[in-house]
Amino acid sequence: MAEECVSLSKDPECSGTSTAETPTLKDLEQLLNTGRPSCNHVDEVWPNLFLGDHVTAHSRFGLWKMGISHVLNAAHGKIFCHEPHDFYGTTIEYYGVPADDLPDFDMTPYFYPAAEFIHKALTTPGAKIFVHCAVGISRSSSLVLAYLMIYHRFSLVKAIQAVKEHRWIFPNQGFLNQLRNLDIQLNKKSTKQESKETNA
């Protein structure tokens, strides 16, 4: 199905050049447009990793019922999402990323720190993490995709497919381009590592 969803176009009009591993921006948007164009306030998109919106984030009781121990706010300090660090008290570990959902906002400095926060949460016995922004579709999904790429060595396409099995997501074009660049960097790093192991 993955092969059917994403044609690896080499159309020069597409944003970015396509490689065997990293499709063009246009191809990625086509992939993101597949499936149901709706989502819940919160969805479990990976074991113990929940992706959702500000409505869920503002319900401390709801998060307690879900067993959430960590919250990553991808819209920290922005409209609808301006709860301070101490909003959740001492029972929840909080990490805020002050991202704007704009194509020219540079999310790349947050990819690795956010992925590390998610990873630490998911490797803590009994922990569950809730990642959110205002709607849970662009900013927060970009950080979840980066986590899957960095810690699980997923390609960007595979990461999108894994999350889309559970929730409709659509990072803006700027974030998609930044995720494409991350995909290319991780591919290069992986290729170098493989060649080192082969020559060892």
C-alpha positions as a printed NumPy array, in Angstrom:
array([[  0.   ,   0.   ,   0.   ],
       [  2.87 ,   2.358,   0.781],
       [  4.153,   2.005,  -2.747],
       [  0.696,   2.811,  -4.15 ],
       [  0.272,   5.895,  -1.95 ],
       [  3.573,   7.536,  -2.75 ],
       [  4.832,   7.818,  -6.302],
       [  8.469,   8.848,  -6.261],
       [  8.021,  11.608,  -8.786],
       [ 10.982,  13.418, -10.293],
       [  8.804,  16.28 , -11.559],
       [ 10.985,  19.435, -11.478],
       [  7.906,  21.474, -10.487],
       [  7.677,  19.593,  -7.202],
       [  9.256,  21.219,  -4.15 ],
       [ 12.589,  19.562,  -3.47 ],
       [ 14.198,  16.775,  -5.43 ],
       [ 13.094,  13.208,  -4.942],
       [ 15.374,  10.373,  -3.959],
       [ 14.583,   6.689,  -3.631],
       [ 14.284,   7.219,   0.124],
       [ 12.801,  10.712,   0.417],
       [  9.801,  11.657,  -1.745],
       [  9.069,  15.209,  -2.883],
       [  6.935,  17.604,  -0.869],
       [  4.093,  17.075,  -3.347],
       [  4.295,  13.282,  -2.91 ],
       [  4.249,  13.649,   0.872],
       [  1.184,  15.893,   0.738],
       [ -0.568,  13.296,  -1.439],
       [  0.238,  10.652,   1.168],
       [ -1.043,  12.897,   3.975],
       [ -4.296,  13.438,   2.043],
       [ -5.112,   9.718,   2.089],
       [ -7.404,   8.211,   4.702],
       [-10.124,   9.83 ,   6.797],
       [ -9.81 ,  13.651,   7.029],
       [-10.823,  13.71 ,  10.694],
       [ -9.463,  12.941,  14.122],
       [-10.47 ,  12.85 ,  17.776],
       [ -9.402,  15.21 ,  20.541],
       [ -6.738,  12.602,  21.347],
       [ -5.504,   9.385,  19.715],
       [ -2.891,   6.836,  20.756],
       [ -0.566,   6.837,  17.731],
       [  2.235,   4.686,  19.189],
       [  2.251,   2.526,  22.327],
       [  1.818,   4.927,  25.294],
       [  2.229,   7.957,  22.974],
       [ -0.877,  10.087,  22.578],
       [ -1.321,  12.908,  20.07 ],
       [ -4.048,  15.502,  20.47 ],
       [ -5.314,  19.027,  20.916],
       [ -5.523,  21.818,  23.49 ],
       [ -8.949,  20.658,  24.728],
       [ -7.404,  17.46 ,  26.07 ],
       [ -4.341,  19.348,  27.326],
       [ -6.533,  21.591,  29.488],
       [ -8.252,  18.671,  31.22 ],
       [ -5.98 ,  17.635,  34.077],
       [ -8.605,  15.124,  35.213],
       [ -8.851,  13.65 ,  31.705],
       [ -5.067,  13.293,  31.493],
       [ -5.019,  11.689,  34.95 ],
       [ -7.68 ,   9.179,  33.82 ],
       [ -5.559,   8.361,  30.755],
       [ -2.529,   7.814,  32.999],
       [ -0.49 ,  10.574,  31.354],
       [  2.824,  11.226,  33.132],
       [  4.494,  13.495,  30.53 ],
       [  3.182,  16.356,  28.392],
       [  4.954,  17.861,  25.379],
       [  3.267,  21.101,  24.296],
       [  4.328,  22.019,  20.746],
       [  2.533,  25.378,  20.996],
       [  3.891,  26.54 ,  24.358],
       [  2.892,  30.107,  25.153],
       [  0.717,  30.436,  22.036],
       [ -3.004,  31.132,  21.807],
       [ -5.069,  28.332,  23.43 ],
       [ -1.865,  26.7  ,  24.743],
       [ -0.406,  29.172,  27.217],
       [ -0.562,  27.076,  30.371],
       [  2.583,  27.628,  32.464],
       [  5.   ,  24.84 ,  33.369],
       [  3.364,  24.444,  36.78 ],
       [ -0.166,  24.029,  35.306],
       [  0.075,  20.248,  35.772],
       [  1.682,  20.31 ,  39.202],
       [  4.321,  17.786,  40.207],
       [  2.558,  14.679,  38.864],
       [  3.309,  15.405,  35.195],
       [  6.651,  16.206,  33.572],
       [  6.236,  19.07 ,  31.117],
       [  8.229,  20.23 ,  28.107],
       [  7.18 ,  23.236,  26.031],
       [  8.143,  24.08 ,  22.469],
       [  7.099,  27.652,  21.514],
       [  6.338,  26.859,  17.856],
       [  4.158,  28.873,  15.514],
       [  2.172,  26.883,  12.958],
       [  3.723,  28.853,  10.099],
       [  5.756,  27.467,   7.173],
       [  8.635,  29.851,   7.932],
       [  8.95 ,  28.781,  11.593],
       [ 12.124,  26.725,  12.099],
       [ 11.138,  23.594,  14.006],
       [ 14.497,  21.857,  13.428],
       [ 16.182,  23.04 ,  16.677],
       [ 13.431,  21.206,  18.576],
       [ 13.458,  17.879,  16.708],
       [ 16.182,  16.22 ,  18.789],
       [ 15.314,  17.68 ,  22.251],
       [ 11.62 ,  16.828,  21.787],
       [ 12.472,  13.336,  20.509],
       [ 14.691,  12.823,  23.551],
       [ 11.887,  13.939,  25.892],
       [  9.46 ,  11.511,  24.212],
       [ 12.04 ,   8.718,  24.304],
       [ 12.779,   9.247,  28.011],
       [  9.065,   9.15 ,  28.772],
       [  8.472,   5.967,  26.772],
       [ 11.428,   4.184,  28.362],
       [ 10.174,   5.023,  31.877],
       [  8.196,   2.045,  33.238],
       [  4.466,   2.81 ,  33.378],
       [  4.818,   6.253,  31.773],
       [  2.555,   7.668,  29.076],
       [  3.135,  10.858,  27.09 ],
       [  0.668,  13.288,  25.563],
       [  1.993,  15.451,  22.703],
       [ -0.218,  18.327,  21.636],
       [ -0.542,  21.731,  19.99 ],
       [ -3.74 ,  23.671,  19.315],
       [ -5.371,  21.083,  17.049],
       [ -2.905,  18.169,  17.13 ],
       [ -2.354,  18.064,  13.373],
       [  0.728,  20.113,  12.38 ],
       [  3.184,  21.19 ,  15.105],
       [  2.75 ,  18.263,  17.484],
       [  2.588,  15.69 ,  14.683],
       [  5.874,  17.027,  13.274],
       [  7.603,  16.337,  16.603],
       [  6.091,  12.841,  16.815],
       [  7.259,  12.079,  13.265],
       [ 10.759,  13.325,  14.12 ],
       [ 10.797,  11.053,  17.19 ],
       [  9.907,   7.983,  15.107],
       [ 12.575,   8.886,  12.564],
       [ 15.323,   9.58 ,  15.116],
       [ 14.723,   6.799,  17.642],
       [ 13.082,   4.105,  15.524],
       [ 14.973,   4.768,  12.284],
       [ 11.711,   5.123,  10.363],
       [ 11.815,   6.858,   7.013],
       [  9.564,   9.92 ,   6.871],
       [  7.053,   7.979,   4.763],
       [  6.998,   5.066,   7.216],
       [  6.6  ,   7.462,  10.169],
       [  3.673,   9.228,   8.457],
       [  2.029,   5.892,   7.678],
       [  2.474,   4.673,  11.272],
       [  0.813,   7.779,  12.74 ],
       [ -1.908,   7.978,  10.068],
       [ -3.085,   4.493,  10.993],
       [ -4.433,   6.115,  14.154],
       [ -4.883,   9.857,  13.474],
       [ -5.25 ,  12.29 ,  10.599],
       [ -2.232,  14.63 ,  10.528],
       [ -0.999,  17.337,   8.172],
       [  2.221,  19.239,   9.022],
       [  2.447,  22.544,   7.165],
       [  4.726,  22.777,   4.104],
       [  7.604,  24.327,   6.031],
       [  7.587,  21.56 ,   8.645],
       [  7.314,  18.914,   5.913],
       [ 10.374,  20.364,   4.19 ],
       [ 12.263,  20.356,   7.497],
       [ 11.232,  16.722,   8.074],
       [ 12.39 ,  15.87 ,   4.52 ],
       [ 15.779,  17.381,   5.339],
       [ 15.919,  15.362,   8.564],
       [ 15.061,  12.241,   6.549],
       [ 17.903,  12.959,   4.111],
       [ 20.383,  13.607,   6.969],
       [ 19.38 ,  10.399,   8.768],
       [ 19.679,   8.417,   5.511],
       [ 23.204,   9.761,   4.987],
       [ 24.159,   8.971,   8.574],
       [ 22.726,   5.456,   8.256],
       [ 24.57 ,   4.86 ,   4.955],
       [ 27.873,   6.035,   6.494],
       [ 27.336,   3.776,   9.513],
       [ 26.577,   0.776,   7.271],
       [ 29.698,   1.374,   5.156],
       [ 31.834,   1.662,   8.332],
       [ 30.451,  -1.647,   9.613],
       [ 31.021,  -3.293,   6.223],
       [ 34.648,  -2.072,   6.068],
       [ 35.399,  -2.95 ,   9.708]])
